[in-house]
Coordinates of C-alpha atoms in Angstrom, one line a residue:
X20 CA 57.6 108.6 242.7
X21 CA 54.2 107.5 240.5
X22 CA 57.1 105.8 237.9
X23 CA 58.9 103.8 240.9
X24 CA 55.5 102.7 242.3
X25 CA 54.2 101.7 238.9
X26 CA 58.3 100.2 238.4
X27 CA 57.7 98.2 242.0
X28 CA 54.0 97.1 240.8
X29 CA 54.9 95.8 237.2
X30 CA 57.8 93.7 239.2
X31 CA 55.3 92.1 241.1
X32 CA 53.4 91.2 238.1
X33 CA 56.9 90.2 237.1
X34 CA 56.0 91.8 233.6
X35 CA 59.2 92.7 232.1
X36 CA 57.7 94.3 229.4
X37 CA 55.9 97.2 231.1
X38 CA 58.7 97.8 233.3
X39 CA 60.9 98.6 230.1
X40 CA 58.3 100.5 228.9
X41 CA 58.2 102.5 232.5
X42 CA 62.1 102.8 232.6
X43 CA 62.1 104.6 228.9
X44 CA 59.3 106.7 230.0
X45 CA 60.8 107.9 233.5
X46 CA 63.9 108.2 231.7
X47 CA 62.9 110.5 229.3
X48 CA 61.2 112.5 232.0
X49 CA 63.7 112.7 234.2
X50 CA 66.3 113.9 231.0
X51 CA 63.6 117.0 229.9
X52 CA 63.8 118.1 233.9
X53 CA 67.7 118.2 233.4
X54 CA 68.3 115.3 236.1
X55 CA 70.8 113.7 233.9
X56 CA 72.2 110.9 236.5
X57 CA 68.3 109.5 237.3
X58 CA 68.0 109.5 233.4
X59 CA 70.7 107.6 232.6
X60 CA 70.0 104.9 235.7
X61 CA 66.2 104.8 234.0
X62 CA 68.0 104.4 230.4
X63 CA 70.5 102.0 231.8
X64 CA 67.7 99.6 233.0
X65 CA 65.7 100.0 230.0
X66 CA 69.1 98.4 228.1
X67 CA 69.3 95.6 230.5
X68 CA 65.8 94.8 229.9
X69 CA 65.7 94.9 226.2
X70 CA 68.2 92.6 225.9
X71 CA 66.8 90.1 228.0
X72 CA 63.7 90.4 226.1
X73 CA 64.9 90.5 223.4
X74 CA 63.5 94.1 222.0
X75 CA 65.8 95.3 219.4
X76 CA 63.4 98.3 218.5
X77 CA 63.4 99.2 222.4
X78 CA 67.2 98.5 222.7
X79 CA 68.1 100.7 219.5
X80 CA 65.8 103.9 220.8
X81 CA 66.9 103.3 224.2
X82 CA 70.4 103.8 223.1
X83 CA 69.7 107.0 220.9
X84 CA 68.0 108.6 224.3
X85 CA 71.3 107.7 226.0
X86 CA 73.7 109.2 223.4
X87 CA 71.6 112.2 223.7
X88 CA 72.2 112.0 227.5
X89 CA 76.0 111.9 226.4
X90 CA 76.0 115.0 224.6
X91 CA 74.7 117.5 227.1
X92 CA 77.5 115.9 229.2
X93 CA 80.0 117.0 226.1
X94 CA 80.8 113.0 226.1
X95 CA 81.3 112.8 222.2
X96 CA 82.8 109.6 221.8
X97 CA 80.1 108.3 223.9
X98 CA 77.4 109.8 221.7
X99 CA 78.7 109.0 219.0
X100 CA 79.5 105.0 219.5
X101 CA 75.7 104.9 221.3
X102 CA 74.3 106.4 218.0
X103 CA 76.2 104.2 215.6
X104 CA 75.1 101.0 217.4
X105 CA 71.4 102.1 217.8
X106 CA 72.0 103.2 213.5
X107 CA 73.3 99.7 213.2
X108 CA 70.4 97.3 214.9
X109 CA 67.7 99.7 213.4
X110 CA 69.1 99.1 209.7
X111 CA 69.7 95.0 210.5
X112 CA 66.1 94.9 211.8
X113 CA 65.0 96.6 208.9
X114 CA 63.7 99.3 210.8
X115 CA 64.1 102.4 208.5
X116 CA 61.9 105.6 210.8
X117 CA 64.4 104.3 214.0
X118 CA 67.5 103.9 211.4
X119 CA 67.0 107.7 210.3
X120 CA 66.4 109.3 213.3
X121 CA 69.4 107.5 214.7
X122 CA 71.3 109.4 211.5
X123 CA 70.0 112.3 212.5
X124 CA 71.4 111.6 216.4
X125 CA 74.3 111.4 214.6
X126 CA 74.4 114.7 213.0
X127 CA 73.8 116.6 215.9
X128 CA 76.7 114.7 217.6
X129 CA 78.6 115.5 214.6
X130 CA 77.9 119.1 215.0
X131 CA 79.6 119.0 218.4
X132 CA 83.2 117.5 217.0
X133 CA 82.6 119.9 213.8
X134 CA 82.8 116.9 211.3
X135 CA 81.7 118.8 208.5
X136 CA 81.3 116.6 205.8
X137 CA 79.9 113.4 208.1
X138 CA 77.1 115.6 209.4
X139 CA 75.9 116.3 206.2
X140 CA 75.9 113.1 204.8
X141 CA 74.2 111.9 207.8
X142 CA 71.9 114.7 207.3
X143 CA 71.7 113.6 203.4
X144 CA 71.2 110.1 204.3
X145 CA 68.6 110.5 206.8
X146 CA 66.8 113.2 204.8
X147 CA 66.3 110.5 202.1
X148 CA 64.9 108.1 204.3
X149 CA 62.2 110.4 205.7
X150 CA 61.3 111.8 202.3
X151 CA 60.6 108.3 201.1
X152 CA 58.2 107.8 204.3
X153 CA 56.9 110.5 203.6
X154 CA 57.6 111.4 207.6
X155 CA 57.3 115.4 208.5
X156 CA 58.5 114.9 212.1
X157 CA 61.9 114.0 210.8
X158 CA 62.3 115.8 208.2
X159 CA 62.1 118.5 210.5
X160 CA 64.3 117.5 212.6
X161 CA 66.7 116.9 210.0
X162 CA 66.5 120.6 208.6
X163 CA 67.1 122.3 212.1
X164 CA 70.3 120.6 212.0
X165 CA 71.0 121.6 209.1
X166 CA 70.6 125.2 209.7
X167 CA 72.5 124.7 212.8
X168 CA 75.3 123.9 210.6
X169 CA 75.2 126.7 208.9
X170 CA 75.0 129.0 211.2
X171 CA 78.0 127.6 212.2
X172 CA 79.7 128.2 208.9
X173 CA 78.4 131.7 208.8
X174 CA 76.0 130.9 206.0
X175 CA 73.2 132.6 207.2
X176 CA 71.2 132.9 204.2
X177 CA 71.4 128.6 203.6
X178 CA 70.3 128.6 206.9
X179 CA 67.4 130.5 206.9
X180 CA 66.1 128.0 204.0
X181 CA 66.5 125.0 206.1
X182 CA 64.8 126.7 209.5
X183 CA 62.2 127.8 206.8
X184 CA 61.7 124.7 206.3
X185 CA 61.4 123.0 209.7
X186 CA 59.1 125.6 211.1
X187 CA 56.1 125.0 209.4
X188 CA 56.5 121.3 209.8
X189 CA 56.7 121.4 213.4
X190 CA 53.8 123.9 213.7
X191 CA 51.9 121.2 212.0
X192 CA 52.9 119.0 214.4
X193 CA 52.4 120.8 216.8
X194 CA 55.9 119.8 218.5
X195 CA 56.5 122.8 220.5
X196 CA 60.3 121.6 221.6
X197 CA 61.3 121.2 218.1
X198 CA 59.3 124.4 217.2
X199 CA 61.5 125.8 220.2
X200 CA 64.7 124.8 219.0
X201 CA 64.3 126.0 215.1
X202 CA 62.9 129.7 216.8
X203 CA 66.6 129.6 219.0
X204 CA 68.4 128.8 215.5
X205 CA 66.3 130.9 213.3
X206 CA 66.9 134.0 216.1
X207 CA 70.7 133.2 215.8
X208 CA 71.0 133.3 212.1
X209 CA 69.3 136.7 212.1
X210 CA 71.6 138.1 215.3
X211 CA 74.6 137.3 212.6
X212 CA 73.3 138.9 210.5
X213 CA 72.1 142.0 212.1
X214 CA 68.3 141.8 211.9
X215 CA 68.3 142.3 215.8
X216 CA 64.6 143.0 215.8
X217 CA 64.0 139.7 213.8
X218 CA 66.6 138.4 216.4
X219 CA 65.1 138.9 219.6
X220 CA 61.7 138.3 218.6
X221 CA 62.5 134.5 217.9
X222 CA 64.7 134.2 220.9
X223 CA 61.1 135.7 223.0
X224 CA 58.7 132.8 220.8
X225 CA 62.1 130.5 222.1
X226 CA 61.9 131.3 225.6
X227 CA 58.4 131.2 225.6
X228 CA 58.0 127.8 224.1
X229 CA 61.3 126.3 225.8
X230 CA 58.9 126.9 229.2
X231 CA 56.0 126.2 228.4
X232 CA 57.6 122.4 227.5
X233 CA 59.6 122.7 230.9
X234 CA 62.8 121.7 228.5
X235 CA 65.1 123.9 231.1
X236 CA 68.1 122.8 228.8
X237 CA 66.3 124.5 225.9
X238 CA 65.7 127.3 228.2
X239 CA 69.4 128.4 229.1
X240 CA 70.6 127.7 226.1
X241 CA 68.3 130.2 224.4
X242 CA 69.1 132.6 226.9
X243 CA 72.9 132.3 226.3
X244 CA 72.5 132.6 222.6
X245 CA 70.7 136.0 223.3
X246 CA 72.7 137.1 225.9
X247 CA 75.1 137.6 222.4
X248 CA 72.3 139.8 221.2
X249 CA 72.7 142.1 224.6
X250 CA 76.5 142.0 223.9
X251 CA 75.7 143.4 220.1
X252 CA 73.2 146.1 221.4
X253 CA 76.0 146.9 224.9
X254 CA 73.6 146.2 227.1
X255 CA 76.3 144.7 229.6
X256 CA 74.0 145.0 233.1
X257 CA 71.4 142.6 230.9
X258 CA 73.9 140.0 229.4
X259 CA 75.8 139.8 232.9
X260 CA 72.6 138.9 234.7
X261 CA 71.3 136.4 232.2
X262 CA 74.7 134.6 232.0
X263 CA 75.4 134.3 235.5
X264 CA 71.6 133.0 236.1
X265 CA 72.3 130.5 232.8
X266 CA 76.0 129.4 234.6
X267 CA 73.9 128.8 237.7
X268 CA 71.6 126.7 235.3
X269 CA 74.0 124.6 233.4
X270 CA 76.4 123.8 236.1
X271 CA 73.5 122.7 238.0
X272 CA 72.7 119.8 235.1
X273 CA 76.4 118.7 235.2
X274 CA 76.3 120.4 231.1
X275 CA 79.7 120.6 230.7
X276 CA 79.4 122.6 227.4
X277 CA 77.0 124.7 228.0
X278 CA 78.9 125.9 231.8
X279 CA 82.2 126.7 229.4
X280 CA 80.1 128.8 226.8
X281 CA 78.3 130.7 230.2
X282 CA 81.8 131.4 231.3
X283 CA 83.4 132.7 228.1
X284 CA 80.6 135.3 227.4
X285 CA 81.0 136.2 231.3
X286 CA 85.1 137.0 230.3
X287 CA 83.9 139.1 227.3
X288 CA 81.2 141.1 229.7
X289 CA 83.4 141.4 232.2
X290 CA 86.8 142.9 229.8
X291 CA 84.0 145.2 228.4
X292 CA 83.2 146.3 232.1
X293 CA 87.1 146.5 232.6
X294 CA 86.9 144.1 235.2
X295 CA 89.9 142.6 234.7
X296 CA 90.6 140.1 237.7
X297 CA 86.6 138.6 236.5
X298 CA 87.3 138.4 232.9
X299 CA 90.5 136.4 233.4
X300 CA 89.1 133.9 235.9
X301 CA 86.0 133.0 233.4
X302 CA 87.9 133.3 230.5
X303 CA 90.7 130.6 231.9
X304 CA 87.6 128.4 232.7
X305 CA 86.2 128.3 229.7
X306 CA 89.6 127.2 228.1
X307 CA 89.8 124.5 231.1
X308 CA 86.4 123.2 230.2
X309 CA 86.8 123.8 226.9
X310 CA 90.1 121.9 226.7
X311 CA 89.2 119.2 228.9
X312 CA 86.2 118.3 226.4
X313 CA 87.6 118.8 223.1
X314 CA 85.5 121.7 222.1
X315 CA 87.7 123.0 219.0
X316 CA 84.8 125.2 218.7
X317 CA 84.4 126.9 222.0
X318 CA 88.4 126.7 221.8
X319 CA 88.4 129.3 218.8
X320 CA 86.0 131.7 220.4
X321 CA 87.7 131.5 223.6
X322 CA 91.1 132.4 222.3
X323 CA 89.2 135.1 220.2
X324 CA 87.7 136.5 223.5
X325 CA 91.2 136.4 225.2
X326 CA 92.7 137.9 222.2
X327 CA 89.7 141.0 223.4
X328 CA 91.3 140.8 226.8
X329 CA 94.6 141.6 226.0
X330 CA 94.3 144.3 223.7
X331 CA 91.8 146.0 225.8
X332 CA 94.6 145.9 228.5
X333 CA 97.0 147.1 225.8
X334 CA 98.9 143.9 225.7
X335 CA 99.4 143.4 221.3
X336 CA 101.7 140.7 221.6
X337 CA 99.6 138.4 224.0
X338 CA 96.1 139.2 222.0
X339 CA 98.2 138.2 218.8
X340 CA 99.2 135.2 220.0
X341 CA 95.6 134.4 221.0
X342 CA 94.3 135.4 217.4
X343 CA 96.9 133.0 215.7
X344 CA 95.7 130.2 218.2
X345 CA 91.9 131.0 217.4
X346 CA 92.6 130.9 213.6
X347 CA 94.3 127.7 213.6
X348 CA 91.0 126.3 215.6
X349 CA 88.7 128.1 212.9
X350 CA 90.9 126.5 209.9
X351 CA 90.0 123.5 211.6
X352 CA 86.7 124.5 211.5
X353 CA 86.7 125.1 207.8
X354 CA 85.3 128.9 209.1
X355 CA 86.2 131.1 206.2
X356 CA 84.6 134.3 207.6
X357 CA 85.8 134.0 210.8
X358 CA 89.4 133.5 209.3
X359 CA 89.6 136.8 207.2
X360 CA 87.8 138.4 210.0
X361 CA 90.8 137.5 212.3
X362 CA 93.5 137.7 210.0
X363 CA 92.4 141.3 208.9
X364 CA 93.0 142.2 212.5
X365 CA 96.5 140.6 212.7
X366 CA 97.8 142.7 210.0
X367 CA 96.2 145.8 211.6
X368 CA 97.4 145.3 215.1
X369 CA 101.0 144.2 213.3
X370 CA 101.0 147.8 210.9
X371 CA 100.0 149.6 214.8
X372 CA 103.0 147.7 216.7
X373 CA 105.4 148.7 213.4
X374 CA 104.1 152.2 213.6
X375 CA 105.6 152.0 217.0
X376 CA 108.5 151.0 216.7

């Protein structure tokens, strides 16, 4: 309400240039509460009025806050065209901090498709630029995506280097939402690892820190990520509370992603409950969602989970058709560990079916 009366007051003036600067800012507001639709009406007036005035710098970040918008909404293509062309007027303007960070933008949205090798040049790239300026902020950044990468890839250990990294910079900074972000990855790396105290004492600093910003996307997506830990440890009551609540969350900010990953970790609680009728509904949304969005990643664990499913129920033939599915997804993913993992239980469930027979 303050924004649109300051918005109706700078129109009045007819001063263009504060009502950009009031768009951004309500726009940015508006994506930290989760209210994606009101951010990207703020962000799209923002563009319209760059242009006119003819605020490159404005334009380019503008565009970097909407391709962020784009991700939580698992719009890739979006994301990634809205990066490339803020990337692109930063490095013709000759604007090297806004050219990095739109690299960085990049990355993350790189991380979503699983492009590998781009995010890490990107990451590369952009890590260059902020060494050379000397510029903690991003280099922070950049290493939290890094170690969200490797978490990815199961390399735990490279991870913890990079969050190792970031941590201290952001304390410095004192920029509790990147500080946030690095204690959610930094938790996650030691869950895979099996340091679950380490674990769930960075997903507590997370949560903590995630609220204290009021960054509710933060917020459930820490509490998903440690709903895994409560899977680990069999707490099944715990994890099926906190994933219904974070389902409630994400569907509720239109995050498309973030919904499927709620609703595959509700199939796995509910085939460890033996609620069969449950786990099958969730698990068949996830897919849907997961499907409709192009989430090879979430497509692999989903398979995996079903592949759970049906040889909890006794079914070998349909969880084996669900492991070959997930394998071919984490080939795709260039996920050796995951790969022997799976294929080691193949062969097992194929020597158990021959034993049969």
């Amino acid at each position: 309400v303050a924004v649109n009366k300051l918005r109706q007051f700078a129109q009045i003036k007819n001063d263009q240039a504060q009502d950009l600067n009031l768009c951004y800012s309500a726009g940015q507001t508006y994506a930290l509460l989760g209210l994606t639709h009101e951010a990207a009406d703020s962000y799209e007036q923002a563009l319209k009025l760059s242009k006119q005035l003819h605020d490159d710098k404005s334009h380019a970040r503008t565009l970097r806050q909407m391709g962020n918008l784009k991700l939580r909404q698992s719009e890739w293509k979006e994301a990634i065209a809205c990066f490339e062309h803020s990337y692109k007027i930063s490095q013709d303007n000759g604007e090297p901090l806004d050219e990095a960070f739109a690299l960085n933008s990049l990355a993350a949205a790189y991380f979503h498709t699983a492009a590998w090798r781009k995010m890490e040049t990107a990451c590369e790239h952009a890590l260059a630029l902020a060494e050379k300026m000397n510029d903690d902020d991003l280099t922070a950044c950049v290493y939290n995506n890094l170690g969200a990468m490797y978490n990815l890839q199961s390399q735990w250990d490279k991870a913890l280097v990079a969050l190792q990294k970031s941590q201290p910079l952001f304390e410095k900074l004192g920029d509790l939402r990147g500080l946030a972000e690095t204690y959610n990855n930094l938790a996650t790396a030691y869950r895979d690892k099996e340091f679950w105290h380490e674990a769930g004492k960075y997903y507590a600093k997370s949560l903590e820190l995630a609220r204290q910003t009021g960054d509710v996307v933060v917020e459930a997506q820490v509490t998903l990520n440690r709903v895994e830990l409560y899977l680990l440890m069999h707490d099944l009551d715990m994890a099926e509370k906190q994933c219904q609540i974070t389902l409630r969350t994400f569907h509720g900010l239109d995050h498309k992603s973030g919904e499927a990953d709620a609703c595959r970790l509700l199939g796995v609680v509910y085939t460890r409950k033996e609620n069969w009728g449950l786990a099958r509904k969730y698990l068949d949304e996830a897919l849907q969602l997961y499907t409709q969005y192009h989430n090879r990643l979430g497509l692999a664990e989903t398979n995996k989970s079903f592949a759970e499913f049906w040889r909890s129920k006794g079914n070998k033939k349909s969880a084996l058709k669900h492991l070959q599915k997930a394998i071919e997804h984490y080939k795709q993913l260039k996920a050796p560990r995951e790969i022997k993992k799976l294929e080691k239980l193949v062969r097992e469930l194929k020597e158990a079916e021959e034993l049969r027979s």
